[in-house]
Short mmCIF file of C-alpha atoms in Angstrom, two decimals:
data_model
loop_
_atom_site.label_atom_id
_atom_site.label_comp_id
_atom_site.label_asym_id
_atom_site.label_seq_id
_atom_site.Cartn_x
_atom_site.Cartn_y
_atom_site.Cartn_z
CA VAL A 205 74.98 91.66 202.77
CA LEU A 206 73.85 91.04 199.23
CA PRO A 207 73.87 87.56 197.74
CA LYS A 208 76.69 86.82 195.36
CA LYS A 209 76.25 84.63 192.28
CA ILE A 210 78.34 81.47 192.39
CA THR A 211 79.63 80.23 189.07
CA PHE A 212 80.51 76.56 188.71
CA GLU A 213 82.87 75.26 186.08
CA ILE A 214 81.53 71.83 185.17
CA PRO A 215 83.72 69.67 182.92
CA ASP A 216 82.18 68.37 179.69
CA GLU A 217 82.38 64.75 180.90
CA ILE A 218 80.29 65.60 183.99
CA ARG A 219 77.80 67.53 181.84
CA ARG A 220 77.43 64.45 179.60
CA ARG A 221 76.87 62.23 182.63
CA ILE A 222 74.23 64.59 184.03
CA TYR A 223 72.48 64.67 180.65
CA HIS A 224 72.63 60.86 180.40
CA ALA A 225 71.23 60.46 183.92
CA GLY A 226 68.37 62.83 183.08
CA THR A 227 67.45 61.02 179.87
CA THR A 228 67.69 57.63 181.59
CA LEU A 229 65.34 58.82 184.33
CA GLY A 230 62.96 60.27 181.73
CA ASP A 231 62.90 56.96 179.86
CA ALA A 232 62.21 55.04 183.09
CA ILE A 233 59.34 57.35 184.00
CA PHE A 234 57.88 57.10 180.52
CA ALA A 235 58.11 53.28 180.58
CA SER A 236 56.45 52.88 184.00
CA ASP A 237 52.94 51.50 184.25
CA THR A 238 51.80 53.84 187.01
CA LYS A 239 48.07 54.43 186.96
CA VAL A 240 45.95 56.70 189.13
CA LEU A 241 42.65 55.33 190.39
CA VAL A 242 40.07 57.79 191.66
CA PHE A 243 38.17 55.91 194.36
CA ARG A 244 35.09 57.66 195.71
CA ASP A 245 33.33 54.85 197.64
CA TYR A 246 34.90 55.93 200.92
CA GLY A 247 37.70 58.11 202.17
CA LYS A 248 39.01 60.06 205.11
CA LYS A 249 35.65 60.31 206.92
CA PHE A 250 35.06 56.55 206.74
CA ILE A 251 38.57 55.80 207.98
CA ALA A 252 38.25 58.27 210.89
CA ALA A 253 34.71 57.13 211.80
CA ASN A 254 35.93 53.54 212.12
CA ASP A 255 39.03 54.40 214.19
CA ILE A 256 41.37 53.16 211.48
CA SER A 257 44.80 54.72 211.20
CA PRO A 258 45.32 56.20 207.72
CA ASP A 259 48.83 54.71 207.71
CA SER A 260 47.52 51.24 208.50
CA MET A 261 44.87 51.61 205.79
CA VAL A 262 47.57 52.33 203.21
CA GLN A 263 49.78 49.53 204.58
CA MET A 264 46.97 46.98 204.36
CA SER A 265 46.12 48.17 200.84
CA LEU A 266 49.72 47.67 199.74
CA MET A 267 49.80 44.22 201.32
CA LEU A 268 46.54 43.27 199.57
CA ALA A 269 47.87 44.53 196.23
CA TYR A 270 51.06 42.48 196.68
CA TYR A 271 49.02 39.40 197.54
CA LYS A 272 46.81 39.85 194.47
CA LEU A 273 49.88 40.26 192.25
CA TYR A 274 52.06 37.45 193.62
CA GLY A 275 49.66 35.15 195.50
CA LYS A 276 51.56 35.22 198.77
CA MET A 277 51.83 37.34 201.88
CA VAL A 278 55.15 38.73 203.04
CA ASN A 279 56.29 40.27 206.31
CA VAL A 280 56.76 44.02 206.22
CA TYR A 281 58.47 46.58 208.41
CA GLU A 282 56.13 49.12 209.92
CA PRO A 283 57.01 52.07 212.14
CA VAL A 284 55.30 51.70 215.49
CA LEU A 285 54.68 54.71 217.69
CA THR A 286 55.40 53.99 221.36
CA LYS A 287 55.72 57.60 222.56
CA PHE A 288 52.82 57.16 224.96
CA PHE A 289 54.87 54.65 226.96
CA PHE A 290 57.67 55.51 229.37
CA HIS A 291 60.75 56.47 227.31
CA GLY A 292 58.77 55.58 224.18
CA ARG A 293 59.83 56.49 220.65
CA THR A 294 59.24 55.34 217.08
CA GLU A 295 60.46 51.81 216.47
CA ALA A 296 60.61 49.60 213.40
CA MET A 297 58.84 46.31 213.98
CA ARG A 298 58.25 43.31 211.73
CA SER A 299 54.59 42.42 211.66
CA ALA A 300 53.39 38.88 212.13
CA THR A 301 50.39 39.00 209.83
CA LEU A 302 50.69 35.52 208.32
#
């Protein structure tokens, strides 16, 4: 069976909305202050050598960044893996890090 080209008839109003959504997204991306920091002081080997979970390293980094920005700590949801326990699965838990 050969694939068959599907042709969609899109009304002009929908085309305008799609175009508007695309330009709005482009403007938002252009206006963002996202910066990339290349950090070479330590990385995957350091994290593994110290028995630190990469996920927890990222989580703690985000919490530190939030604290430095806003001067307060907040509770966060973190997936917790309990599969090693009887009937275990992934759960969402609120940390008590205050």
